[in-house]
Amino acid sequence: MTEWEKMMSSQVYNDFDEMMFAQRMRAKKLFRRYNQTNDDDTAEREQIMNELFGKVGKNVWIEPDFHCEFGCNLTFGNDVYINFGCVILDCNKVTIGNNTMLGPNVGIYATNHMLDAEERIHGKCISKPIHIGNRVWLGGGVQVLPGVTIGDDSVIGAGSVVTHDIPAGVVAAGNPCRVLRKITEKDKQEA
């Protein structure tokens, strides 16, 4: 089994693997090109996103300065907005649903280094998939850790560290992130 296969199946893998290094270099070239484009370079941005990411829906807008690890493990739904400074370590599948918004400086990390120092210095890591549902809003500076699912229609408060699953239709915040309350009809500002 290759290190890539181990990574994608949530087994301990060697992060120093040469094939993965080459994949990272490819991703860096593409996201650096993307980050050099202007807002009116929509055709070029779309071409780069289609080359870099596993799947890209319609109307995906990513503000520079965007960084990812591999790109090919990322899936974006339709009508997604990602604000400035986003970092996604897609060492496993990362899915971002339709009509989802990510605030500035959001970090989504599908991998983790080992706790044991000896394993860690030899490049051992483990990854888990992340799923962010439809119509989710992650506030500025939110950090999402490996294996997390965030349910549809939820809002994660700025600066939160999401360490475990968040259900659909709630406001959650904190470090670690916890559910504060359900979102209800009372939250609508317009009649």
XYZ file of N, CA and C in Angstrom:
573
model
N 0.845 -1.174 0.000
C 0.000 0.000 0.000
C 0.892 1.239 0.000
N 0.584 2.189 -0.869
C 1.395 3.406 -0.941
C 1.083 4.318 0.241
N 1.969 5.282 0.481
C 1.733 6.255 1.544
C 0.467 7.064 1.251
N 0.223 7.372 -0.026
C -0.989 8.102 -0.417
C -2.237 7.290 -0.053
N -2.211 5.987 -0.354
C -3.346 5.124 -0.030
C -3.563 5.043 1.479
N -2.474 4.977 2.233
C -2.587 4.974 3.697
C -3.222 6.281 4.172
N -2.759 7.387 3.620
C -3.286 8.692 4.006
C -4.785 8.773 3.748
N -5.194 8.365 2.556
C -6.597 8.479 2.166
C -7.503 7.490 2.902
N -6.930 6.450 3.502
C -7.733 5.489 4.261
C -7.582 5.690 5.771
N -7.100 6.873 6.166
C -6.981 7.268 7.577
C -6.088 6.330 8.383
N -5.031 5.832 7.728
C -4.011 5.061 8.426
C -2.788 5.954 8.631
N -1.915 5.561 9.529
C -0.674 6.306 9.736
C 0.134 6.259 8.443
N 0.595 7.423 8.001
C 1.369 7.506 6.762
C 2.609 8.356 6.976
N 3.551 8.240 6.031
C 4.794 9.000 6.073
C 4.621 10.274 5.248
N 4.557 11.402 5.920
C 4.345 12.695 5.278
C 5.547 13.123 4.425
N 6.691 12.475 4.590
C 7.900 12.815 3.832
C 8.010 12.047 2.511
N 6.989 11.321 2.139
C 6.970 10.525 0.922
C 7.238 11.388 -0.314
N 8.066 10.899 -1.237
C 8.455 11.663 -2.432
C 7.285 11.953 -3.364
N 6.378 10.991 -3.535
C 5.227 11.215 -4.405
C 4.342 12.332 -3.850
N 4.157 12.338 -2.538
C 3.338 13.395 -1.928
C 4.035 14.742 -2.031
N 5.344 14.744 -1.928
C 6.092 15.991 -2.104
C 5.848 16.554 -3.502
N 5.875 15.700 -4.510
C 5.623 16.141 -5.893
C 4.201 16.677 -6.047
N 3.228 16.018 -5.404
C 1.834 16.491 -5.449
C 1.697 17.866 -4.802
N 2.413 18.073 -3.696
C 2.377 19.381 -3.027
C 2.972 20.462 -3.927
N 4.059 20.136 -4.593
C 4.704 21.109 -5.493
C 3.749 21.509 -6.614
N 3.033 20.538 -7.168
C 2.052 20.809 -8.220
C 0.977 21.760 -7.700
N 0.445 21.453 -6.509
C -0.606 22.290 -5.920
C -0.095 23.707 -5.668
N 1.113 23.837 -5.148
C 1.672 25.166 -4.866
C 1.789 26.001 -6.125
N 2.243 25.388 -7.204
C 2.348 26.131 -8.473
C 0.984 26.651 -8.909
N -0.037 25.817 -8.767
C -1.374 26.211 -9.205
C -1.991 27.262 -8.294
N -1.927 27.080 -6.963
C -2.559 28.094 -6.116
C -1.780 29.399 -6.122
N -0.475 29.350 -6.352
C 0.292 30.606 -6.487
C -0.131 31.347 -7.755
N -0.347 30.602 -8.848
C -0.861 31.222 -10.076
C -2.220 31.854 -9.818
N -3.088 31.122 -9.145
C -4.415 31.632 -8.823
C -4.316 32.928 -8.009
N -3.446 32.926 -7.007
C -3.308 34.089 -6.129
C -2.767 35.322 -6.853
N -2.169 35.137 -8.011
C -1.643 36.263 -8.799
C -2.673 36.837 -9.767
N -3.840 36.216 -9.873
C -4.861 36.703 -10.795
C -5.602 37.889 -10.187
N -6.304 38.607 -11.058
C -7.155 39.718 -10.641
C -8.611 39.264 -10.645
N -9.460 40.033 -9.990
C -10.872 39.680 -9.893
C -11.544 39.516 -11.248
N -11.090 40.255 -12.243
C -11.724 40.146 -13.565
C -11.125 39.040 -14.435
N -10.180 38.261 -13.899
C -9.597 37.116 -14.612
C -10.419 35.855 -14.335
N -11.720 35.951 -14.494
C -12.605 34.851 -14.093
C -12.363 33.566 -14.876
N -12.116 33.670 -16.172
C -11.883 32.463 -16.974
C -10.598 31.759 -16.528
N -9.548 32.527 -16.268
C -8.284 31.937 -15.817
C -8.449 31.308 -14.436
N -9.153 32.004 -13.543
C -9.394 31.444 -12.210
C -10.165 30.127 -12.300
N -11.184 30.091 -13.133
C -11.978 28.871 -13.280
C -11.125 27.728 -13.818
N -10.267 28.030 -14.792
C -9.391 27.008 -15.368
C -8.437 26.454 -14.312
N -7.856 27.341 -13.505
C -6.928 26.897 -12.459
C -7.663 26.058 -11.414
N -8.841 26.511 -10.998
C -9.598 25.746 -9.999
C -9.936 24.349 -10.521
N -10.330 24.253 -11.779
C -10.665 22.948 -12.350
C -9.454 22.036 -12.448
N -8.281 22.611 -12.619
C -7.045 21.829 -12.672
C -6.568 21.433 -11.276
N -6.783 22.309 -10.312
C -6.264 22.108 -8.958
C -7.162 21.220 -8.096
N -8.469 21.443 -8.141
C -9.382 20.799 -7.204
C -10.004 19.528 -7.774
N -10.465 18.662 -6.877
C -11.133 17.438 -7.284
C -12.440 17.712 -7.992
N -13.231 18.649 -7.450
C -14.508 19.014 -8.059
C -14.844 20.444 -7.657
N -15.320 21.223 -8.629
C -15.679 22.614 -8.379
C -17.063 22.865 -8.960
N -17.978 23.325 -8.118
C -19.310 23.673 -8.582
C -19.318 25.013 -9.303
N -20.511 25.523 -9.546
C -20.680 26.817 -10.212
C -20.583 27.939 -9.185
N -20.085 29.073 -9.646
C -20.016 30.290 -8.824
C -19.206 30.101 -7.542
N -18.034 29.510 -7.675
C -17.107 29.400 -6.542
C -16.159 30.581 -6.621
N -16.102 31.364 -5.546
C -15.243 32.550 -5.508
C -14.288 32.401 -4.342
N -12.995 32.390 -4.650
C -11.959 32.256 -3.629
C -11.080 33.491 -3.689
N -11.046 34.233 -2.582
C -10.178 35.404 -2.499
C -8.737 34.948 -2.277
N -7.780 35.641 -2.885
C -6.392 35.385 -2.526
C -6.174 35.843 -1.074
N -5.372 35.385 -0.365
C -4.260 34.520 -0.551
C -4.694 33.141 -0.068
N -4.991 32.250 -0.984
C -5.489 30.917 -0.704
C -4.344 29.913 -0.770
N -4.329 28.958 0.168
C -3.331 27.883 0.158
C -4.018 26.548 0.425
N -3.526 25.502 -0.235
C -3.982 24.148 0.063
C -2.779 23.217 -0.022
N -2.956 21.990 0.444
C -1.828 21.056 0.430
C -1.750 20.270 -0.873
N -2.847 19.671 -1.288
C -2.858 18.881 -2.515
C -3.872 19.395 -3.532
N -4.984 19.920 -3.085
C -6.020 20.434 -3.975
C -6.939 19.364 -4.516
N -6.387 18.249 -4.943
C -7.177 17.196 -5.594
C -8.172 16.534 -4.655
N -8.014 16.705 -3.347
C -8.927 16.113 -2.383
C -10.048 17.068 -1.963
N -10.112 18.229 -2.631
C -11.114 19.242 -2.299
C -12.301 19.174 -3.245
N -13.506 19.229 -2.674
C -14.739 19.289 -3.447
C -15.530 20.504 -2.977
N -15.886 21.364 -3.921
C -16.688 22.555 -3.630
C -18.036 22.428 -4.315
N -19.099 22.725 -3.584
C -20.429 22.784 -4.175
C -20.615 24.072 -4.956
N -21.857 24.413 -5.250
C -22.195 25.638 -5.973
C -22.297 26.812 -5.006
N -22.000 28.008 -5.543
C -22.205 29.261 -4.802
C -21.451 29.281 -3.473
N -20.168 28.971 -3.542
C -19.294 28.964 -2.362
C -18.446 30.237 -2.385
N -18.321 30.881 -1.222
C -17.452 32.053 -1.087
C -16.428 31.777 -0.005
N -15.142 31.977 -0.360
C -14.039 31.797 0.579
C -13.276 33.105 0.661
N -13.238 33.686 1.853
C -12.612 34.983 2.056
C -11.081 34.854 2.122
N -10.417 35.980 2.298
C -8.952 36.078 2.265
C -8.274 35.171 3.290
N -7.125 34.615 2.894
C -6.246 33.934 3.829
C -6.628 32.524 4.231
N -7.427 31.842 3.436
C -7.856 30.483 3.768
C -6.725 29.474 3.538
N -6.580 28.537 4.479
C -5.618 27.433 4.354
C -6.378 26.127 4.536
N -6.284 25.243 3.535
C -6.928 23.934 3.633
C -5.864 22.857 3.430
N -5.615 22.077 4.486
C -4.695 20.943 4.395
C -5.538 19.721 4.069
N -5.663 19.466 2.777
C -6.545 18.407 2.272
C -5.809 17.076 2.141
N -5.327 16.581 3.261
C -4.647 15.288 3.286
C -5.638 14.140 3.370
N -6.897 14.473 3.196
C -7.984 13.525 3.068
C -9.091 14.307 2.382
N -10.219 13.690 2.127
C -11.312 14.373 1.435
C -11.834 15.533 2.286
N -11.949 16.700 1.659
C -12.573 17.865 2.290
C -13.691 18.305 1.360
N -14.917 18.282 1.876
C -16.089 18.650 1.092
C -16.703 19.906 1.684
N -16.953 20.879 0.818
C -17.591 22.130 1.220
C -18.869 22.251 0.407
N -20.013 22.303 1.083
C -21.316 22.245 0.439
C -21.754 23.523 -0.250
N -22.921 23.447 -0.870
C -23.514 24.570 -1.610
C -23.823 25.744 -0.688
N -23.697 26.957 -1.238
C -24.068 28.190 -0.539
C -23.363 28.351 0.805
N -22.138 27.886 0.875
C -21.361 27.968 2.106
C -20.373 29.123 2.012
N -20.176 29.799 3.146
C -19.267 30.943 3.214
C -18.217 30.700 4.291
N -16.963 30.976 3.944
C -15.860 30.896 4.896
C -15.318 32.296 5.090
N -15.234 32.742 6.337
C -14.701 34.057 6.656
C -13.197 34.118 6.430
N -12.599 35.289 6.696
C -11.158 35.424 6.500
C -10.358 34.554 7.467
N -9.228 34.081 6.977
C -8.255 33.325 7.779
C -8.811 32.040 8.385
N -9.702 31.390 7.661
C -10.208 30.084 8.098
C -9.160 29.018 7.780
N -8.999 28.063 8.688
C -8.103 26.930 8.480
C -8.873 25.627 8.590
N -8.701 24.774 7.594
C -9.359 23.465 7.591
C -8.246 22.427 7.469
N -8.088 21.616 8.506
C -6.927 20.730 8.607
C -7.365 19.277 8.715
N -7.260 18.529 7.626
C -7.682 17.127 7.613
C -6.593 16.181 8.098
N -5.487 16.699 8.594
C -4.391 15.842 9.044
C -3.870 16.293 10.393
N -3.164 15.390 11.047
C -2.570 15.689 12.333
C -1.259 14.913 12.456
N -0.246 15.558 13.028
C 1.007 14.872 13.329
C 0.801 13.957 14.537
N 1.634 12.977 14.662
C 1.536 12.023 15.766
C 1.955 12.688 17.081
N 1.390 12.215 18.175
C 1.741 12.755 19.490
C 3.123 12.287 19.941
N 3.482 11.066 19.598
C 4.778 10.522 19.976
C 5.886 11.262 19.219
N 6.840 11.812 19.937
C 7.894 12.624 19.327
C 8.710 11.848 18.292
N 9.035 10.600 18.598
C 9.840 9.793 17.667
C 9.105 9.589 16.344
N 7.820 9.255 16.425
C 7.029 9.102 15.200
C 6.922 10.428 14.454
N 6.686 11.494 15.209
C 6.498 12.814 14.605
C 7.733 13.275 13.837
N 8.925 13.101 14.401
C 10.132 13.577 13.713
C 10.457 12.740 12.474
N 9.833 11.569 12.366
C 10.012 10.739 11.173
C 8.866 10.914 10.180
N 8.069 11.973 10.364
C 7.048 12.333 9.379
C 5.751 11.572 9.460
N 5.496 10.913 10.567
C 4.259 10.127 10.674
C 3.068 11.043 10.983
N 1.997 10.852 10.221
C 0.757 11.622 10.359
C -0.434 10.697 10.197
N -1.607 11.213 10.543
C -2.853 10.503 10.287
C -3.893 11.543 9.870
N -4.715 11.187 8.898
C -5.712 12.135 8.385
C -7.109 11.542 8.480
N -8.099 12.437 8.494
C -9.502 12.032 8.489
C -10.271 13.034 7.630
N -11.311 12.581 6.937
C -12.070 13.485 6.073
C -12.834 14.541 6.868
N -13.111 15.660 6.209
C -13.893 16.754 6.779
C -15.046 17.037 5.835
N -16.240 17.210 6.402
C -17.418 17.539 5.594
C -18.094 18.780 6.180
N -18.189 19.816 5.369
C -18.885 21.046 5.746
C -20.134 21.107 4.884
N -21.283 21.137 5.514
C -22.561 21.015 4.823
C -22.953 22.204 3.982
N -24.195 22.198 3.537
C -24.769 23.269 2.725
C -25.195 24.435 3.607
N -25.047 25.642 3.067
C -25.505 26.874 3.708
C -24.867 27.093 5.076
N -23.616 26.684 5.220
C -22.866 26.859 6.458
C -22.081 28.160 6.369
N -21.910 28.820 7.496
C -21.076 30.019 7.571
C -20.039 29.790 8.661
N -18.761 29.811 8.266
C -17.654 29.748 9.225
C -17.127 31.169 9.386
N -17.191 31.705 10.595
C -16.715 33.054 10.853
C -15.201 33.155 10.728
N -14.706 34.376 10.764
C -13.273 34.637 10.620
C -12.443 33.871 11.636
N -11.342 33.309 11.168
C -10.394 32.640 12.040
C -10.818 31.288 12.568
N -11.904 30.727 12.062
C -12.340 29.395 12.505
C -11.315 28.357 12.056
N -11.053 27.393 12.920
C -10.159 26.277 12.622
C -10.965 24.983 12.742
N -10.954 24.163 11.683
C -11.685 22.900 11.665
C -10.660 21.769 11.646
N -10.767 20.845 12.600
C -9.781 19.776 12.764
C -10.228 18.477 12.089
N -9.315 17.503 11.966
C -9.596 16.272 11.225
C -10.837 15.532 11.709
N -11.580 14.971 10.746
C -12.700 14.107 11.039
C -14.009 14.800 11.354
N -14.044 16.125 11.286
C -15.230 16.886 11.684
C -16.249 16.947 10.552
N -17.530 16.851 10.925
C -18.653 17.134 10.040
C -19.431 18.295 10.648
N -19.726 19.304 9.830
C -20.554 20.427 10.258
C -21.848 20.344 9.461
N -22.961 20.246 10.161
C -24.258 20.049 9.534
C -24.761 21.263 8.777
N -25.695 21.021 7.853
C -26.300 22.076 7.035
C -26.838 23.209 7.915
N -26.753 24.428 7.365
C -27.384 25.624 7.939
C -26.771 26.090 9.254
N -25.652 25.545 9.675
C -25.053 25.966 10.941
C -24.120 27.147 10.752
N -23.913 27.882 11.831
C -23.015 29.028 11.879
C -21.988 28.761 12.965
N -20.699 28.901 12.612
C -19.614 28.711 13.568
C -19.009 30.082 13.849
N -19.021 30.500 15.104
C -18.557 31.823 15.502
C -17.075 32.033 15.269
N -16.720 33.283 15.023
C -15.337 33.668 14.742
C -14.393 33.167 15.825
N -13.237 32.685 15.396
C -12.195 32.244 16.306
C -12.396 30.866 16.913
N -13.443 30.171 16.528
C -13.725 28.858 17.107
C -12.747 27.801 16.609
N -12.517 26.796 17.457
C -11.727 25.629 17.087
C -12.675 24.436 17.139
N -13.016 23.906 15.956
C -14.020 22.846 15.842
C -13.304 21.499 15.916
N -13.471 20.824 17.055
C -12.766 19.571 17.316
C -13.645 18.340 17.164
N -14.972 18.546 17.063
C -15.899 17.422 16.940
C -17.092 17.854 16.086
N -17.936 16.903 15.697
C -19.075 17.185 14.821
C -20.012 18.220 15.428
N -20.569 19.046 14.534
C -21.565 20.051 14.897
C -22.840 19.707 14.131
N -23.991 19.624 14.804
C -25.228 19.252 14.111
C -25.729 20.359 13.186
N -26.741 20.063 12.434
C -27.346 21.017 11.510
C -28.162 22.066 12.266
N -28.207 23.289 11.694
C -29.117 24.318 12.161
C -28.829 24.919 13.518
N -27.545 25.044 13.864
C -27.198 25.605 15.172
C -26.160 26.720 15.038
N -26.079 27.519 16.107
C -24.968 28.449 16.290
C -24.023 27.771 17.268
N -22.746 27.692 16.896
C -21.750 27.062 17.760
C -20.513 27.954 17.788
N -19.830 27.975 18.916
C -18.639 28.818 19.037
C -17.787 28.332 20.193
N -16.553 28.802 20.214
C -15.664 28.559 21.337
C -14.475 27.693 20.999
N -13.631 27.489 22.035
C -12.446 26.654 21.922
C -12.396 25.760 23.159
N -12.831 24.494 23.019
C -13.336 23.885 21.793
C -14.751 24.373 21.477
N -15.084 24.311 20.201
C -16.383 24.764 19.722
C -17.488 23.903 20.326
N -18.557 24.566 20.768
C -19.703 23.840 21.315
C -20.981 24.517 20.850
N -22.047 23.779 20.800
C -23.334 24.302 20.365
C -23.844 25.276 21.425
N -24.232 26.489 20.968
C -24.801 27.487 21.863
C -26.325 27.436 21.846
N -26.894 27.274 20.620
C -28.354 27.230 20.513
C -28.739 26.856 19.094
N -30.027 26.523 18.929
C -30.582 26.270 17.596
C -30.840 27.606 16.902
N -30.788 27.597 15.583
C -31.206 28.751 14.793
C -32.709 28.599 14.560
N -33.469 29.655 14.850
C -34.932 29.584 14.756
C -35.466 30.719 13.881
N -36.770 30.732 13.687
C -37.447 31.801 12.934
C -37.192 33.159 13.564
N -36.962 33.223 14.864
C -36.697 34.480 15.555
C -35.398 35.133 15.085
N -34.513 34.346 14.416
C -33.248 34.893 13.943
C -33.389 35.687 12.655
N -34.530 35.613 11.992
C -34.741 36.380 10.765
C -34.887 37.858 11.093
N -34.183 38.702 10.350
C -34.198 40.132 10.591
C -35.300 40.839 9.793
N -35.727 40.238 8.704
C -36.762 40.841 7.879
C -38.045 40.040 8.011
N -39.178 40.768 8.021
C -40.485 40.097 8.154
C -40.934 39.521 6.831
